[in-house]
mmCIF file with all atom_site columns, C-alpha atoms in Angstrom:
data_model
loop_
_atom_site.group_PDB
_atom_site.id
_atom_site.type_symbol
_atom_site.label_atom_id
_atom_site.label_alt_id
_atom_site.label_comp_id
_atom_site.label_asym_id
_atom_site.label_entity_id
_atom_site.label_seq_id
_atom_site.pdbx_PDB_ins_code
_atom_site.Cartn_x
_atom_site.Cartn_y
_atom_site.Cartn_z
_atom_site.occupancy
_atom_site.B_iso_or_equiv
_atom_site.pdbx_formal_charge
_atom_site.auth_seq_id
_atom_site.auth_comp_id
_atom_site.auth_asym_id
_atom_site.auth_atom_id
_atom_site.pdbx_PDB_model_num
ATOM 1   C CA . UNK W 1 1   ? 158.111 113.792 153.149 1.00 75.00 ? 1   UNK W CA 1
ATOM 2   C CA . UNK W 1 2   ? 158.237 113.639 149.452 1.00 93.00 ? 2   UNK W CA 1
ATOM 3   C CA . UNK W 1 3   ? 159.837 111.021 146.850 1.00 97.00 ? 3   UNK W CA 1
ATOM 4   C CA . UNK W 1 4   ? 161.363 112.522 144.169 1.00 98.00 ? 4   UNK W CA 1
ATOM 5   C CA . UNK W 1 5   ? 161.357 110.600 140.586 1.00 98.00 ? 5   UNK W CA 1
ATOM 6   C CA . UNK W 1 6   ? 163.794 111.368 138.080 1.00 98.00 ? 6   UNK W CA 1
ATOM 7   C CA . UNK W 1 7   ? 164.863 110.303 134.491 1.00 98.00 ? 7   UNK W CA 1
ATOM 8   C CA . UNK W 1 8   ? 161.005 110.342 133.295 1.00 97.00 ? 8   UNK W CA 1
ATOM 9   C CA . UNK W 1 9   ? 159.205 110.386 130.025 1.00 95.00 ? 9   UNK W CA 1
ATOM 10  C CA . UNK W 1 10  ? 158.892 113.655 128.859 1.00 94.00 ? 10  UNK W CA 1
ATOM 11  C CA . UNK W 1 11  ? 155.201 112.984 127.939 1.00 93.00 ? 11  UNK W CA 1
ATOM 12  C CA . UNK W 1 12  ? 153.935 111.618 131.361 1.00 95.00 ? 12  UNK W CA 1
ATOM 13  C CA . UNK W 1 13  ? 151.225 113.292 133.418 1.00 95.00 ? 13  UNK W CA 1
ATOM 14  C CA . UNK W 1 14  ? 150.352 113.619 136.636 1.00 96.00 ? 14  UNK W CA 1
ATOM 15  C CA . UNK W 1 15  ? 147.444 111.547 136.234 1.00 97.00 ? 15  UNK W CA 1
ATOM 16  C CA . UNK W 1 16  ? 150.110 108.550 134.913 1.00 97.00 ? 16  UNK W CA 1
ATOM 17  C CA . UNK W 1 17  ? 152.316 109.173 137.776 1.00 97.00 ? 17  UNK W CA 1
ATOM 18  C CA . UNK W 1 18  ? 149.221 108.862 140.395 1.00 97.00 ? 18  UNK W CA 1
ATOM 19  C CA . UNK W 1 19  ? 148.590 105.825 138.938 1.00 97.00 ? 19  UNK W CA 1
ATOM 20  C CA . UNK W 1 20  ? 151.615 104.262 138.958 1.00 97.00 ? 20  UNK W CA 1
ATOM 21  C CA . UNK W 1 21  ? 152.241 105.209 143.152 1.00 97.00 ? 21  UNK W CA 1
ATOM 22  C CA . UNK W 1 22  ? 148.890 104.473 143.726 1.00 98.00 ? 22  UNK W CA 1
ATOM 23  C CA . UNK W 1 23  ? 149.787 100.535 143.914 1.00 97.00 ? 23  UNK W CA 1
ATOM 24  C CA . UNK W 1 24  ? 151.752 101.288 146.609 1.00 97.00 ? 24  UNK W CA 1
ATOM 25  C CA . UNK W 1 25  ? 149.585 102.894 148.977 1.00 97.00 ? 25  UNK W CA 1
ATOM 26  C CA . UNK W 1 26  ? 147.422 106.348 149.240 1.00 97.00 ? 26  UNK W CA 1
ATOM 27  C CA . UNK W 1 27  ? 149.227 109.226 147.062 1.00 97.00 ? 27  UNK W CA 1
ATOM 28  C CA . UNK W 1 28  ? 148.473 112.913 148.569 1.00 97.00 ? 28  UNK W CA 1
ATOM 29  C CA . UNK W 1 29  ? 150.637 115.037 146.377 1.00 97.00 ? 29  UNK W CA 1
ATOM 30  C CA . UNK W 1 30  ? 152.025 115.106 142.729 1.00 97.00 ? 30  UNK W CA 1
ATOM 31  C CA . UNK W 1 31  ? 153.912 117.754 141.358 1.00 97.00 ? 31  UNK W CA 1
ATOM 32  C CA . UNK W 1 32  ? 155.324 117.882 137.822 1.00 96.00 ? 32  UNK W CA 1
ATOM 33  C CA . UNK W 1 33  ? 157.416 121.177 136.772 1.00 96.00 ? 33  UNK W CA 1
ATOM 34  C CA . UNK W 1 34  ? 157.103 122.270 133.726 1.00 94.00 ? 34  UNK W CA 1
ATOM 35  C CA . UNK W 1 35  ? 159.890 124.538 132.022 1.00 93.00 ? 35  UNK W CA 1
ATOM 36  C CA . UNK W 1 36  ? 158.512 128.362 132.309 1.00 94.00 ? 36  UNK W CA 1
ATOM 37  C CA . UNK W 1 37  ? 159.632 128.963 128.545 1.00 95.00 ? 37  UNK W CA 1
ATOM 38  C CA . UNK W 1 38  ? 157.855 125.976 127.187 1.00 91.00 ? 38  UNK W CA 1
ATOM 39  C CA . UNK W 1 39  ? 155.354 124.427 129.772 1.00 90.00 ? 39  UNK W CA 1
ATOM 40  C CA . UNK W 1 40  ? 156.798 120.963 129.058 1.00 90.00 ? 40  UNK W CA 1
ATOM 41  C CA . UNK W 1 41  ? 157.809 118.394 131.814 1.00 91.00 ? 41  UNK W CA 1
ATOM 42  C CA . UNK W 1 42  ? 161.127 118.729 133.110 1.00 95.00 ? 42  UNK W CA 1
ATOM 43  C CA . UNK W 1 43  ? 161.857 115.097 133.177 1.00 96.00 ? 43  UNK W CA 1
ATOM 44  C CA . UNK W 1 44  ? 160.953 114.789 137.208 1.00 97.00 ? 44  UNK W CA 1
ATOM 45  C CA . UNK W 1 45  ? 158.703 115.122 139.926 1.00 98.00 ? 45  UNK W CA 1
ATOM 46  C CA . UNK W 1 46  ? 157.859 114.817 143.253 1.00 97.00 ? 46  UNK W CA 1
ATOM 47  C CA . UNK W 1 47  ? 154.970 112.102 144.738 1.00 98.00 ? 47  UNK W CA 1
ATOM 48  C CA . UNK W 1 48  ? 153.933 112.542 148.714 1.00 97.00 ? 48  UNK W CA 1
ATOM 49  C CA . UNK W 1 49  ? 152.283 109.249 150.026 1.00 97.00 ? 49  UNK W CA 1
ATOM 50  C CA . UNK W 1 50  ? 149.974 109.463 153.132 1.00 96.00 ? 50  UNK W CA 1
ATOM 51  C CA . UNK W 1 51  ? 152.663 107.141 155.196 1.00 96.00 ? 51  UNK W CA 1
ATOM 52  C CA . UNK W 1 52  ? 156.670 106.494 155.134 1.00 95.00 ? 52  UNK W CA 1
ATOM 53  C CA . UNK W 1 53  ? 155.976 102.886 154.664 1.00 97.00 ? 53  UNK W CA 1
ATOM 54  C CA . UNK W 1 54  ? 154.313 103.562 151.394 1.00 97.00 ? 54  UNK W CA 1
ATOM 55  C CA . UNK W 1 55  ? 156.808 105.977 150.298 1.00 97.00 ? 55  UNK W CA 1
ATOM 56  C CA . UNK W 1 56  ? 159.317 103.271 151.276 1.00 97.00 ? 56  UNK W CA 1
ATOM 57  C CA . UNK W 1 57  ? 157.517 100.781 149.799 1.00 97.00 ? 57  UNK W CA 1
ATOM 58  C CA . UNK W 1 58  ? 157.208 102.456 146.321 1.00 97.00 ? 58  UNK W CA 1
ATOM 59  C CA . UNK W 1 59  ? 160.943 103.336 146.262 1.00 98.00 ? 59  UNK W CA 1
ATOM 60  C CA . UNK W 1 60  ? 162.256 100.114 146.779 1.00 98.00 ? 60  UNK W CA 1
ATOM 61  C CA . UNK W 1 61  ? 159.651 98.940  144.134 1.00 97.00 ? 61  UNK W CA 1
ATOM 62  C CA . UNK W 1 62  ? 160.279 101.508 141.468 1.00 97.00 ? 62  UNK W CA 1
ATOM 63  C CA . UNK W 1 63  ? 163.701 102.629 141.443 1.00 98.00 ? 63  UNK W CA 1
ATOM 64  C CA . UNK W 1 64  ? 165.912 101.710 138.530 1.00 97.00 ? 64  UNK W CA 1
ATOM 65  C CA . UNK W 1 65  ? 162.597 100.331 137.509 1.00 97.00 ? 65  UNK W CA 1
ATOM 66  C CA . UNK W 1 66  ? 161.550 100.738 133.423 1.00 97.00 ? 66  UNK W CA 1
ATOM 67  C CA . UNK W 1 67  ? 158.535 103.135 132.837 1.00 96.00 ? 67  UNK W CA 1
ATOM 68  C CA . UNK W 1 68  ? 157.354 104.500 129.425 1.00 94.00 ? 68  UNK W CA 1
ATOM 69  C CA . UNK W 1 69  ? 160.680 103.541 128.041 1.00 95.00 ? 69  UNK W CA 1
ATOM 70  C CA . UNK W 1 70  ? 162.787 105.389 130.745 1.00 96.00 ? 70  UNK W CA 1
ATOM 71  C CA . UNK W 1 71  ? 165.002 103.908 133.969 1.00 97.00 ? 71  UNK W CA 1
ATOM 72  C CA . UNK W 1 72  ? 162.967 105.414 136.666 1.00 97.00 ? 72  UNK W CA 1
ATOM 73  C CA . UNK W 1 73  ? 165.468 107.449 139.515 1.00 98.00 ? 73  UNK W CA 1
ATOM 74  C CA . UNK W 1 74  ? 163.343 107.199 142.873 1.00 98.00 ? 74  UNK W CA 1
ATOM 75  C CA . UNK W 1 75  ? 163.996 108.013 145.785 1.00 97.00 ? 75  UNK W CA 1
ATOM 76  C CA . UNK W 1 76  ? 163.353 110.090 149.265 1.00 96.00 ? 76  UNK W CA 1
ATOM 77  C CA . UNK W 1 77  ? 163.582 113.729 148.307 1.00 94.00 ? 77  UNK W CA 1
ATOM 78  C CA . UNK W 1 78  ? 166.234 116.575 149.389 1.00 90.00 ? 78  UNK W CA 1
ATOM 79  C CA . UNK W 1 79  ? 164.728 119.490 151.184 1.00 84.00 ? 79  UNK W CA 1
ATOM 80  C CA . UNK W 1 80  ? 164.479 122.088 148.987 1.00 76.00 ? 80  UNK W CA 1
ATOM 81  C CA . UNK W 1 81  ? 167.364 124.582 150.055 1.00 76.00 ? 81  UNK W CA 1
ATOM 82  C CA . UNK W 1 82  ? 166.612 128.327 150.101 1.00 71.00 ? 82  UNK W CA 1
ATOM 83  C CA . UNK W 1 83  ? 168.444 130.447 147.328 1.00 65.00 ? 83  UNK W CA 1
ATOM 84  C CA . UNK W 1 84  ? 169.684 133.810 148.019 1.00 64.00 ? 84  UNK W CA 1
ATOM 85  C CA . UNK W 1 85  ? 169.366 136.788 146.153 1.00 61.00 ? 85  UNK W CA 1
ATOM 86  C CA . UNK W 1 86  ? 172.945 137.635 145.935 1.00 53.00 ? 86  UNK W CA 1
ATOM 87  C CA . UNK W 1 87  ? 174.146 135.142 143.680 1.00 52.00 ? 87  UNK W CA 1
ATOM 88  C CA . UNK W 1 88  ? 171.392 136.424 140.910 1.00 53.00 ? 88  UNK W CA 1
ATOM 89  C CA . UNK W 1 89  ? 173.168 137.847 138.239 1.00 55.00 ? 89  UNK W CA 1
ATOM 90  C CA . UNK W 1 90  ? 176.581 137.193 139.194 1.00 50.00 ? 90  UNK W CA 1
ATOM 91  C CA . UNK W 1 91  ? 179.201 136.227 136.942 1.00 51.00 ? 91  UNK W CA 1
ATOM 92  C CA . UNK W 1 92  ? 181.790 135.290 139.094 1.00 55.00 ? 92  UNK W CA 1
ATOM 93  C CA . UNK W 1 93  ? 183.963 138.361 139.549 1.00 54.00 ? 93  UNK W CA 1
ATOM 94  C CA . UNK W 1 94  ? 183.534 140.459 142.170 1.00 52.00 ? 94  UNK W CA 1
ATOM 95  C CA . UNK W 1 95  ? 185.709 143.238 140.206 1.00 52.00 ? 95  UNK W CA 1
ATOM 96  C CA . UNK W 1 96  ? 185.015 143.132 136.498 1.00 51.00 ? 96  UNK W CA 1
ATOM 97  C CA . UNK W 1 97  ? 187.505 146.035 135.764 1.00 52.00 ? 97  UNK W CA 1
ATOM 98  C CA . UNK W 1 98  ? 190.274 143.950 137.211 1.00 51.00 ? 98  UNK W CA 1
ATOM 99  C CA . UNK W 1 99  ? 189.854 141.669 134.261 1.00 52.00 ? 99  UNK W CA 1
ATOM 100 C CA . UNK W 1 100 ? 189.576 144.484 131.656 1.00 51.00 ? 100 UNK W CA 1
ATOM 101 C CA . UNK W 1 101 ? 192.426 144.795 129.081 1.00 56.00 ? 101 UNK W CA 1
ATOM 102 C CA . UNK W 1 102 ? 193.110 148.934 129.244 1.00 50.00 ? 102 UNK W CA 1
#
């Protein structure tokens, strides 16, 4: 299971936010996306702990706590859901002529 952290500094690292968990118990994972256009943080990530008592442990500790001038978000993280391909590159019409002024 992951913990995912939200509202974050824009210049933390994954080194800061391995730090930070690491009071709480064995960290296994960080991730930190960056945008693809600029490689900057995206404002959140996602910590995996080596037990759900630390995870539990660091949520209760650190949500809506203040980090690097920012009210931390923390909590147990959403499965990622699987995107289809269908959706790509629609615009919500499924008959653009329909809307066309002829």
């Amino acid at each position: 299971m992951s913990i995912y952290i939200g509202n974050l500094s824009y210049q933390v690292t994954e080194d800061d936010l391995r730090r930070a968990f690491a009071e709480y118990g064995t960290v296994a994972r960080v991730q930190l996306p960056t945008d693809r256009e600029t490689g900057k943080p995206r404002g959140f990530a996602f910590v995996e702990m080596q037990t759900d008592a630390e995870e539990q442990a660091a949520i209760e500790a650190l949500d809506g706590a203040e980090w690097m001038g920012r009210d931390l978000r923390v909590n147990k993280a959403k499965p990622r859901e699987e995107r289809s391909n269908s959706s790509r590159g629609s615009w919500g019409g499924g008959n653009a002529r329909r809307n066309r002024n002829y």
